[in-house]
N, CA and C atoms as an extended XYZ file, in Angstrom:
195
Properties=species:S:1:pos:R:3:atomname:S:1:resname:S:1:resid:I:1 pbc="F F F"
N        13.220      -22.976      -30.072 N   MET     1
C        13.915      -22.075      -30.239 CA  MET     1
C        15.117      -22.506      -30.499 C   MET     1
N        15.888      -21.639      -31.745 N   PRO     2
C        17.289      -22.125      -32.379 CA  PRO     2
C        18.342      -22.016      -31.100 C   PRO     2
N        19.299      -22.750      -31.506 N   LYS     3
C        20.529      -22.893      -30.797 CA  LYS     3
C        21.376      -21.217      -31.194 C   LYS     3
N        21.905      -21.066      -30.229 N   VAL     4
C        22.865      -19.743      -30.262 CA  VAL     4
C        24.202      -20.130      -30.772 C   VAL     4
N        24.525      -19.613      -31.499 N   LYS     5
C        25.929      -19.660      -32.263 CA  LYS     5
C        27.153      -18.987      -31.502 C   LYS     5
N        28.057      -19.981      -30.899 N   THR     6
C        29.525      -18.953      -30.301 CA  THR     6
C        29.957      -18.318      -31.603 C   THR     6
N        30.447      -17.147      -31.296 N   ASN     7
C        31.006      -16.335      -32.462 CA  ASN     7
C        32.759      -17.235      -32.738 C   ASN     7
N        32.747      -17.151      -33.934 N   ALA     8
C        34.188      -18.539      -34.434 CA  ALA     8
C        35.154      -17.474      -34.125 C   ALA     8
N        35.215      -16.325      -34.330 N   ALA     9
C        36.702      -15.525      -34.389 CA  ALA     9
C        36.736      -15.611      -33.069 C   ALA     9
N        36.098      -15.019      -32.443 N   SER    10
C        35.885      -15.032      -30.910 CA  SER    10
C        36.743      -16.368      -30.085 C   SER    10
N        36.249      -17.345      -30.405 N   LYS    11
C        36.521      -19.092      -29.972 CA  LYS    11
C        38.011      -19.137      -30.044 C   LYS    11
N        38.377      -18.290      -31.524 N   LYS    12
C        39.663      -18.736      -31.782 CA  LYS    12
C        40.683      -18.218      -30.657 C   LYS    12
N        40.177      -16.868      -30.392 N   ARG    13
C        41.406      -15.515      -29.890 CA  ARG    13
C        41.519      -15.624      -28.391 C   ARG    13
N        40.212      -16.245      -27.823 N   PHE    14
C        40.098      -16.236      -26.201 CA  PHE    14
C        39.826      -17.404      -25.380 C   PHE    14
N        40.489      -17.371      -24.399 N   ALA    15
C        40.475      -18.880      -23.770 CA  ALA    15
C        40.477      -18.688      -22.160 C   ALA    15
N        39.397      -19.771      -21.847 N   LEU    16
C        39.218      -19.286      -20.443 CA  LEU    16
C        40.174      -20.210      -19.158 C   LEU    16
N        40.760      -19.154      -18.311 N   THR    17
C        41.186      -19.965      -17.372 CA  THR    17
C        40.621      -20.728      -16.576 C   THR    17
N        41.367      -21.196      -15.370 N   GLY    18
C        40.823      -22.325      -14.270 CA  GLY    18
C        39.492      -21.691      -13.453 C   GLY    18
N        40.045      -20.075      -13.180 N   THR    19
C        39.090      -19.526      -12.034 CA  THR    19
C        37.901      -18.769      -13.232 C   THR    19
N        37.961      -18.849      -14.236 N   GLY    20
C        36.722      -17.898      -14.813 CA  GLY    20
C        37.151      -16.790      -15.419 C   GLY    20
N        38.648      -16.658      -15.588 N   LYS    21
C        38.961      -15.486      -16.263 CA  LYS    21
C        39.027      -15.390      -17.664 C   LYS    21
N        39.256      -14.293      -18.678 N   ILE    22
C        39.486      -15.134      -19.774 CA  ILE    22
C        40.623      -14.275      -20.360 C   ILE    22
N        41.474      -15.030      -21.204 N   LYS    23
C        43.095      -14.949      -21.206 CA  LYS    23
C        43.035      -14.420      -22.825 C   LYS    23
N        43.857      -13.476      -23.158 N   ARG    24
C        44.118      -13.135      -24.528 CA  ARG    24
C        45.351      -13.002      -25.048 C   ARG    24
N        45.946      -13.068      -26.406 N   LYS    25
C        47.096      -12.272      -27.036 CA  LYS    25
C        47.084      -11.117      -27.153 C   LYS    25
N        48.567      -10.558      -26.971 N   HIS    26
C        48.696       -8.998      -27.525 CA  HIS    26
C        48.812       -8.821      -28.843 C   HIS    26
N        48.144       -7.563      -29.352 N   ALA    27
C        48.360       -7.318      -30.928 CA  ALA    27
C        49.489       -6.750      -31.164 C   ALA    27
N        49.588       -6.684      -32.535 N   TYR    28
C        50.998       -6.150      -33.080 CA  TYR    28
C        52.542       -6.988      -32.906 C   TYR    28
N        52.076       -8.413      -32.764 N   HIS    29
C        52.790       -9.287      -32.761 CA  HIS    29
C        53.010      -10.080      -34.056 C   HIS    29
N        52.182       -9.753      -35.105 N   SER    30
C        52.087      -10.724      -36.276 CA  SER    30
C        52.877      -10.531      -37.477 C   SER    30
N        53.336       -9.312      -37.844 N   HIS    31
C        54.001       -8.951      -38.904 CA  HIS    31
C        54.755       -7.099      -38.761 C   HIS    31
N        55.288       -7.146      -39.862 N   ILE    32
C        56.288       -5.818      -39.670 CA  ILE    32
C        57.115       -5.880      -38.250 C   ILE    32
N        57.794       -6.876      -37.798 N   LEU    33
C        58.548       -7.147      -36.787 CA  LEU    33
C        60.022       -6.250      -36.585 C   LEU    33
N        60.702       -6.169      -38.050 N   THR    34
C        61.971       -5.895      -38.087 CA  THR    34
C        62.231       -4.219      -37.532 C   THR    34
N        61.070       -3.484      -37.361 N   LYS    35
C        61.085       -2.517      -36.895 CA  LYS    35
C        61.222       -2.363      -35.469 C   LYS    35
N        60.704       -3.281      -35.059 N   LYS    36
C        60.280       -3.335      -33.438 CA  LYS    36
C        61.627       -4.082      -32.596 C   LYS    36
N        61.529       -3.351      -31.540 N   SER    37
C        62.732       -3.758      -30.475 CA  SER    37
C        62.572       -5.299      -30.201 C   SER    37
N        63.343       -5.766      -29.568 N   LYS    38
C        63.447       -7.370      -29.178 CA  LYS    38
C        62.430       -6.955      -27.855 C   LYS    38
N        63.014       -6.011      -27.112 N   LYS    39
C        62.281       -6.066      -25.673 CA  LYS    39
C        60.936       -5.949      -26.416 C   LYS    39
N        60.574       -5.288      -26.783 N   ARG    40
C        59.101       -4.750      -27.534 CA  ARG    40
C        58.606       -6.218      -27.816 C   ARG    40
N        59.014       -6.758      -28.440 N   LYS    41
C        58.147       -8.272      -29.375 CA  LYS    41
C        58.227       -8.927      -28.126 C   LYS    41
N        59.393       -9.251      -27.052 N   ARG    42
C        59.381       -9.812      -26.144 CA  ARG    42
C        58.001       -9.991      -25.203 C   ARG    42
N        58.034       -8.571      -24.908 N   ASN    43
C        56.816       -8.331      -24.326 CA  ASN    43
C        55.538       -8.535      -24.840 C   ASN    43
N        55.312       -8.469      -26.027 N   LEU    44
C        54.197       -9.050      -26.734 CA  LEU    44
C        53.801      -10.344      -26.465 C   LEU    44
N        54.740      -11.063      -26.622 N   ASP    45
C        54.872      -12.372      -26.415 CA  ASP    45
C        53.947      -13.126      -25.655 C   ASP    45
N        53.691      -12.385      -24.294 N   HIS    46
C        53.068      -13.149      -23.253 CA  HIS    46
C        51.594      -12.945      -23.582 C   HIS    46
N        50.723      -13.812      -22.474 N   THR    47
C        49.411      -14.006      -22.565 CA  THR    47
C        49.029      -12.382      -21.530 C   THR    47
N        47.786      -12.105      -21.593 N   THR    48
C        47.221      -11.299      -20.424 CA  THR    48
C        45.763      -11.560      -20.153 C   THR    48
N        45.214      -10.956      -19.525 N   LEU    49
C        43.681      -11.043      -19.196 CA  LEU    49
C        43.029      -10.295      -19.558 C   LEU    49
N        41.729      -10.476      -20.168 N   VAL    50
C        40.740       -9.237      -20.862 CA  VAL    50
C        40.781       -8.506      -20.141 C   VAL    50
N        40.582       -6.833      -20.043 N   ALA    51
C        40.027       -5.968      -19.069 CA  ALA    51
C        38.618       -6.276      -18.690 C   ALA    51
N        38.434       -6.007      -17.255 N   GLY    52
C        37.247       -6.063      -16.757 CA  GLY    52
C        36.026       -5.691      -17.458 C   GLY    52
N        36.167       -4.262      -17.833 N   VAL    53
C        34.919       -3.419      -18.908 CA  VAL    53
C        35.089       -4.120      -20.152 C   VAL    53
N        35.664       -5.093      -20.415 N   ASN    54
C        35.751       -5.633      -22.194 CA  ASN    54
C        35.061       -7.041      -21.497 C   ASN    54
N        35.018       -7.568      -20.497 N   GLU    55
C        34.871       -9.229      -20.083 CA  GLU    55
C        33.106       -9.704      -20.688 C   GLU    55
N        32.502       -8.706      -19.932 N   ARG    56
C        30.986       -8.796      -20.722 CA  ARG    56
C        30.411       -9.084      -22.103 C   ARG    56
N        31.669       -8.159      -22.634 N   GLN    57
C        31.275       -8.372      -24.239 CA  GLN    57
C        31.697       -9.841      -24.842 C   GLN    57
N        32.805      -10.099      -24.496 N   VAL    58
C        33.651      -11.440      -24.705 CA  VAL    58
C        32.923      -12.320      -24.587 C   VAL    58
N        32.533      -12.521      -23.110 N   LYS    59
C        31.257      -13.608      -22.712 CA  LYS    59
C        30.246      -13.631      -23.282 C   LYS    59
N        29.815      -12.668      -23.580 N   GLU    60
C        28.368      -12.763      -24.817 CA  GLU    60
C        29.055      -13.190      -26.167 C   GLU    60
N        29.952      -13.066      -26.467 N   LEU    61
C        30.461      -13.738      -28.022 CA  LEU    61
C        30.696      -15.050      -27.519 C   LEU    61
N        31.313      -15.618      -26.750 N   LEU    62
C        31.500      -16.938      -26.582 CA  LEU    62
C        30.147      -17.625      -25.647 C   LEU    62
N        29.015      -16.980      -25.249 N   ASN    63
C        27.904      -17.775      -24.954 CA  ASN    63
C        28.364      -18.271      -23.460 C   ASN    63
N        28.889      -17.303      -22.580 N   LEU    64
C        29.542      -17.588      -21.710 CA  LEU    64
C        27.888      -17.358      -20.482 C   LEU    64
N        27.161      -16.248      -20.583 N   ARG    65
C        26.184      -15.814      -19.937 CA  ARG    65
C        24.971      -16.715      -20.040 C   ARG    65
């Protein structure tokens, strides 16, 4: 049986925490930043956790199941 490949795009976008949760970055923080307020850009800077409803999808892309 062939090896199952990890999705390369997901590999770059997500990271596991020590407790097994999945970290992600906020969208809308890469370009067109001049019209966004400092507060909005600052809040987009932080990482957050993947929502519970999406965890299964991300884990399948990362071959964690």
